[in-house]
Amino acid sequence: MAPITRRSLLKASAATAGAFGLGIGGNLVATALSAPEPRILKTAKIQAALTDPVPTRDVLTWGDSGMPPVLRMKKGEPFAARLVNGIDEPTTIHWHGMRIPNKMDGVPFLVQPYVYTGDHFDYAFTPPDAGTFWYHPHCNTLIQMGHGLTGVIVVENPDDPQFDAEIVLNLRDWRFGDDAQFIAQFRPRDAAKSGTYGTVRTANWKVQPQYDAPAGGLLRLRTAITDVTRIHSFRLEGAQALVIAIDGNPVAPTHFPLDLLQLGPGQRMELAICMPDDEGAVVSLRDVRPSKPATLATFRAVGTSLKRDLRDVPALEPNPVLPPDVASAEHIPLVLSATAEHAASNPICGSLGYSFWAINKVPWTGDTPDPTAPLAELKLGRSYVIDMQNVTPHAHPMHLHGLSFTVLSSSTGPVRPLVSDTYLIQPDERVQLGLVADNPGDWLFHCHIIEHQKAGMTSYLRVS
Ligand code: C2O
Ligand code: CU
């Protein structure tokens, strides 16, 4: 008889977890009838021509070639995917921003075992919310995401208003040398600051791609910042546009213009763009945050004008996120800080070998009596207010898995009541995020600048 190894145990629990995932909320017969054929997502190491006729080696994707597919799902309809691991290290998939069962959340050790080379894991869930989301591994993330494993998810709502065109942009950088090959993914001195930037910027794995859209038509542009480091300040040149959704949630109560909205890694933005009437006119989406602003993608008006108007864009239907009862809410104080301990820590699933950052003074995983204890234990169904304070001189896109929060107030001035899974907190800012703890499980909470996440700025909340 084969000895029981740690690996075989994890394999056994993978099979159980997969079956459990499919069986949520129903018996096996009902599941068999309603479960869709799983979408196969097989990790692969490929060569891809990203910047150059000379292909880049060691690019990672799901599938055989090119960018990870845009996954389309429908709100309220079951989705299933089988992750097959074709690369030579363990991996998982996290469905960023999606309020799905904890077992499906893709965080190794916390909620599921590693998926080793040659193994598979079945994910199955029903998206409760419509909007733009994304997917990425939660293992050795700096390298796996840095080398390509970041894909966009569109959850459609059958009641969505009709647009004349829709374009999805996966925005990310790559760290290449002059020969279009990968260079070291990070520098420790930058990991201790705002993170290490890529050298080449792409939209849908292309440098400044151009897309056609009907002249005078309404274009729904979905963007996802899937980069591991870069914060963006978008600007649109050549057309009028309204922000209609951020981080998968319609903006309420009305749309607003794009000016000076800053979004961090992990965040998504949807624009309604009214294309110019003149055939051939070009609209550019730019990032004006860096000292040298960059054009990310352009859109060219084609055909005779459809003569639409931004006033024709109705509000999107809000997602079913419960509003927190702020009056009765318990408060959870969270302080984001730098840590003096630069000793190598031993976090789960890939380490940078440094610890520069901490939440409530504890760098993950902490040198505390229980190094893997949750930050806070929340009671299922109750309301909470996260009082988060950033005492570092850098901005941090803080992401909470499995739950959506509402931005209540900030020390920086009036806020929009955005519903989100990621809040970009500025240096010295204090912010209040309200939520209802309506999804049981252990939910990771971390900075989405992956070097910060991997150098201490990670923890989790337990809802039970
Ligand atoms: Cu985008 Cu912990 O995730
Ligand atoms: Cu950070």
PDB file of N, CA and C in Angstrom, residues 47-93:
ATOM      1  N   GLN A  47       5.312  30.631 -25.489  1.00  0.00           N
ATOM      2  CA  GLN A  47       6.039  31.776 -26.014  1.00  0.00           C
ATOM      3  C   GLN A  47       5.007  32.697 -26.623  1.00  0.00           C
ATOM      4  N   ALA A  48       5.183  34.002 -26.452  1.00  0.00           N
ATOM      5  CA  ALA A  48       4.213  34.934 -27.008  1.00  0.00           C
ATOM      6  C   ALA A  48       4.942  36.165 -27.522  1.00  0.00           C
ATOM      7  N   ALA A  49       4.506  36.648 -28.691  1.00  0.00           N
ATOM      8  CA  ALA A  49       5.092  37.867 -29.257  1.00  0.00           C
ATOM      9  C   ALA A  49       4.331  39.049 -28.674  1.00  0.00           C
ATOM     10  N   LEU A  50       4.873  39.647 -27.635  1.00  0.00           N
ATOM     11  CA  LEU A  50       4.159  40.712 -26.927  1.00  0.00           C
ATOM     12  C   LEU A  50       4.559  42.094 -27.409  1.00  0.00           C
ATOM     13  N   THR A  51       5.844  42.316 -27.620  1.00  0.00           N
ATOM     14  CA  THR A  51       6.292  43.669 -27.946  1.00  0.00           C
ATOM     15  C   THR A  51       7.048  43.661 -29.239  1.00  0.00           C
ATOM     16  N   ASP A  52       7.275  42.542 -29.763  1.00  0.00           N
ATOM     17  CA  ASP A  52       8.390  42.338 -30.645  1.00  0.00           C
ATOM     18  C   ASP A  52       8.070  41.157 -31.531  1.00  0.00           C
ATOM     19  N   PRO A  53       8.638  41.120 -32.723  1.00  0.00           N
ATOM     20  CA  PRO A  53       8.520  39.864 -33.472  1.00  0.00           C
ATOM     21  C   PRO A  53       9.223  38.719 -32.739  1.00  0.00           C
ATOM     22  N   VAL A  54      10.213  39.079 -31.918  1.00  0.00           N
ATOM     23  CA  VAL A  54      10.909  38.032 -31.158  1.00  0.00           C
ATOM     24  C   VAL A  54      10.013  37.616 -30.003  1.00  0.00           C
ATOM     25  N   PRO A  55       9.617  36.338 -29.944  1.00  0.00           N
ATOM     26  CA  PRO A  55       8.703  35.958 -28.875  1.00  0.00           C
ATOM     27  C   PRO A  55       9.373  35.962 -27.505  1.00  0.00           C
ATOM     28  N   THR A  56       8.569  36.272 -26.490  1.00  0.00           N
ATOM     29  CA  THR A  56       9.022  36.201 -25.113  1.00  0.00           C
ATOM     30  C   THR A  56       8.840  34.760 -24.644  1.00  0.00           C
ATOM     31  N   ARG A  57       9.845  34.235 -23.978  1.00  0.00           N
ATOM     32  CA  ARG A  57       9.750  32.871 -23.428  1.00  0.00           C
ATOM     33  C   ARG A  57       9.164  32.933 -22.015  1.00  0.00           C
ATOM     34  N   ASP A  58       8.718  31.782 -21.533  1.00  0.00           N
ATOM     35  CA  ASP A  58       8.264  31.635 -20.146  1.00  0.00           C
ATOM     36  C   ASP A  58       7.046  32.484 -19.809  1.00  0.00           C
ATOM     37  N   VAL A  59       6.200  32.737 -20.802  1.00  0.00           N
ATOM     38  CA  VAL A  59       4.936  33.424 -20.554  1.00  0.00           C
ATOM     39  C   VAL A  59       3.952  32.366 -20.046  1.00  0.00           C
ATOM     40  N   LEU A  60       3.120  32.739 -19.072  1.00  0.00           N
ATOM     41  CA  LEU A  60       2.129  31.796 -18.542  1.00  0.00           C
ATOM     42  C   LEU A  60       0.729  32.225 -18.949  1.00  0.00           C
ATOM     43  N   THR A  61      -0.109  31.238 -19.278  1.00  0.00           N
ATOM     44  CA  THR A  61      -1.500  31.543 -19.604  1.00  0.00           C
ATOM     45  C   THR A  61      -2.369  30.348 -19.237  1.00  0.00           C
ATOM     46  N   TRP A  62      -3.690  30.504 -19.399  1.00  0.00           N
ATOM     47  CA  TRP A  62      -4.593  29.357 -19.390  1.00  0.00           C
ATOM     48  C   TRP A  62      -5.008  29.147 -20.831  1.00  0.00           C
ATOM     49  N   GLY A  63      -4.768  27.959 -21.359  1.00  0.00           N
ATOM     50  CA  GLY A  63      -5.059  27.698 -22.762  1.00  0.00           C
ATOM     51  C   GLY A  63      -3.772  27.424 -23.507  1.00  0.00           C
ATOM     52  N   ASP A  64      -3.849  27.425 -24.845  1.00  0.00           N
ATOM     53  CA  ASP A  64      -2.691  27.020 -25.644  1.00  0.00           C
ATOM     54  C   ASP A  64      -1.841  28.188 -26.085  1.00  0.00           C
ATOM     55  N   SER A  65      -2.469  29.359 -26.228  1.00  0.00           N
ATOM     56  CA  SER A  65      -1.718  30.480 -26.767  1.00  0.00           C
ATOM     57  C   SER A  65      -2.391  31.774 -26.351  1.00  0.00           C
ATOM     58  N   GLY A  66      -1.608  32.838 -26.335  1.00  0.00           N
ATOM     59  CA  GLY A  66      -2.157  34.179 -26.138  1.00  0.00           C
ATOM     60  C   GLY A  66      -2.742  34.414 -24.763  1.00  0.00           C
ATOM     61  N   MET A  67      -3.408  35.563 -24.648  1.00  0.00           N
ATOM     62  CA  MET A  67      -3.955  36.045 -23.386  1.00  0.00           C
ATOM     63  C   MET A  67      -4.987  35.069 -22.799  1.00  0.00           C
ATOM     64  N   PRO A  68      -5.045  34.974 -21.470  1.00  0.00           N
ATOM     65  CA  PRO A  68      -6.114  34.161 -20.870  1.00  0.00           C
ATOM     66  C   PRO A  68      -7.484  34.617 -21.392  1.00  0.00           C
ATOM     67  N   PRO A  69      -8.386  33.652 -21.627  1.00  0.00           N
ATOM     68  CA  PRO A  69      -9.681  34.031 -22.208  1.00  0.00           C
ATOM     69  C   PRO A  69     -10.476  34.957 -21.284  1.00  0.00           C
ATOM     70  N   VAL A  70     -11.270  35.845 -21.900  1.00  0.00           N
ATOM     71  CA  VAL A  70     -12.268  36.599 -21.130  1.00  0.00           C
ATOM     72  C   VAL A  70     -13.385  35.615 -20.826  1.00  0.00           C
ATOM     73  N   LEU A  71     -13.644  35.361 -19.560  1.00  0.00           N
ATOM     74  CA  LEU A  71     -14.694  34.415 -19.180  1.00  0.00           C
ATOM     75  C   LEU A  71     -16.014  35.159 -19.073  1.00  0.00           C
ATOM     76  N   ARG A  72     -17.005  34.677 -19.785  1.00  0.00           N
ATOM     77  CA  ARG A  72     -18.338  35.297 -19.699  1.00  0.00           C
ATOM     78  C   ARG A  72     -19.248  34.396 -18.877  1.00  0.00           C
ATOM     79  N   MET A  73     -19.876  34.979 -17.898  1.00  0.00           N
ATOM     80  CA  MET A  73     -20.817  34.247 -17.040  1.00  0.00           C
ATOM     81  C   MET A  73     -22.110  35.048 -17.034  1.00  0.00           C
ATOM     82  N   LYS A  74     -23.158  34.426 -16.461  1.00  0.00           N
ATOM     83  CA  LYS A  74     -24.413  35.168 -16.322  1.00  0.00           C
ATOM     84  C   LYS A  74     -24.783  35.223 -14.848  1.00  0.00           C
ATOM     85  N   LYS A  75     -25.205  36.410 -14.436  1.00  0.00           N
ATOM     86  CA  LYS A  75     -25.659  36.595 -13.061  1.00  0.00           C
ATOM     87  C   LYS A  75     -26.752  35.573 -12.738  1.00  0.00           C
ATOM     88  N   GLY A  76     -26.563  34.859 -11.622  1.00  0.00           N
ATOM     89  CA  GLY A  76     -27.595  33.918 -11.184  1.00  0.00           C
ATOM     90  C   GLY A  76     -27.583  32.583 -11.902  1.00  0.00           C
ATOM     91  N   GLU A  77     -26.637  32.371 -12.831  1.00  0.00           N
ATOM     92  CA  GLU A  77     -26.581  31.071 -13.525  1.00  0.00           C
ATOM     93  C   GLU A  77     -25.299  30.341 -13.159  1.00  0.00           C
ATOM     94  N   PRO A  78     -25.396  28.997 -12.891  1.00  0.00           N
ATOM     95  CA  PRO A  78     -24.214  28.258 -12.462  1.00  0.00           C
ATOM     96  C   PRO A  78     -23.088  28.321 -13.495  1.00  0.00           C
ATOM     97  N   PHE A  79     -21.885  28.395 -12.977  1.00  0.00           N
ATOM     98  CA  PHE A  79     -20.669  28.391 -13.792  1.00  0.00           C
ATOM     99  C   PHE A  79     -19.763  27.302 -13.248  1.00  0.00           C
ATOM    100  N   ALA A  80     -19.042  26.613 -14.120  1.00  0.00           N
ATOM    101  CA  ALA A  80     -18.094  25.597 -13.658  1.00  0.00           C
ATOM    102  C   ALA A  80     -16.831  25.669 -14.483  1.00  0.00           C
ATOM    103  N   ALA A  81     -15.708  25.501 -13.820  1.00  0.00           N
ATOM    104  CA  ALA A  81     -14.425  25.475 -14.526  1.00  0.00           C
ATOM    105  C   ALA A  81     -13.554  24.417 -13.884  1.00  0.00           C
ATOM    106  N   ARG A  82     -12.817  23.696 -14.716  1.00  0.00           N
ATOM    107  CA  ARG A  82     -11.827  22.746 -14.195  1.00  0.00           C
ATOM    108  C   ARG A  82     -10.439  23.338 -14.429  1.00  0.00           C
ATOM    109  N   LEU A  83      -9.761  23.646 -13.317  1.00  0.00           N
ATOM    110  CA  LEU A  83      -8.369  24.072 -13.419  1.00  0.00           C
ATOM    111  C   LEU A  83      -7.511  22.830 -13.579  1.00  0.00           C
ATOM    112  N   VAL A  84      -6.776  22.763 -14.679  1.00  0.00           N
ATOM    113  CA  VAL A  84      -5.824  21.671 -14.900  1.00  0.00           C
ATOM    114  C   VAL A  84      -4.444  22.306 -14.848  1.00  0.00           C
ATOM    115  N   ASN A  85      -3.575  21.737 -14.038  1.00  0.00           N
ATOM    116  CA  ASN A  85      -2.283  22.396 -13.888  1.00  0.00           C
ATOM    117  C   ASN A  85      -1.222  21.798 -14.802  1.00  0.00           C
ATOM    118  N   GLY A  86      -0.872  22.555 -15.827  1.00  0.00           N
ATOM    119  CA  GLY A  86       0.128  22.110 -16.794  1.00  0.00           C
ATOM    120  C   GLY A  86       1.487  22.755 -16.591  1.00  0.00           C
ATOM    121  N   ILE A  87       1.685  23.499 -15.522  1.00  0.00           N
ATOM    122  CA  ILE A  87       3.002  24.111 -15.282  1.00  0.00           C
ATOM    123  C   ILE A  87       3.703  23.385 -14.138  1.00  0.00           C
ATOM    124  N   ASP A  88       4.982  23.674 -13.989  1.00  0.00           N
ATOM    125  CA  ASP A  88       5.781  22.851 -13.075  1.00  0.00           C
ATOM    126  C   ASP A  88       5.826  23.410 -11.656  1.00  0.00           C
ATOM    127  N   GLU A  89       4.750  24.055 -11.216  1.00  0.00           N
ATOM    128  CA  GLU A  89       4.652  24.478  -9.820  1.00  0.00           C
ATOM    129  C   GLU A  89       3.174  24.500  -9.448  1.00  0.00           C
ATOM    130  N   PRO A  90       2.854  24.461  -8.136  1.00  0.00           N
ATOM    131  CA  PRO A  90       1.442  24.446  -7.745  1.00  0.00           C
ATOM    132  C   PRO A  90       0.739  25.752  -8.099  1.00  0.00           C
ATOM    133  N   THR A  91      -0.571  25.665  -8.305  1.00  0.00           N
ATOM    134  CA  THR A  91      -1.344  26.871  -8.607  1.00  0.00           C
ATOM    135  C   THR A  91      -2.766  26.713  -8.075  1.00  0.00           C
ATOM    136  N   THR A  92      -3.567  27.768  -8.190  1.00  0.00           N
ATOM    137  CA  THR A  92      -5.003  27.773  -7.857  1.00  0.00           C
ATOM    138  C   THR A  92      -5.623  28.897  -8.684  1.00  0.00           C
ATOM    139  N   ILE A  93      -6.949  29.036  -8.605  1.00  0.00           N
ATOM    140  CA  ILE A  93      -7.594  30.224  -9.197  1.00  0.00           C
ATOM    141  C   ILE A  93      -8.432  30.917  -8.141  1.00  0.00           C
TER     142      ILE A  93
END
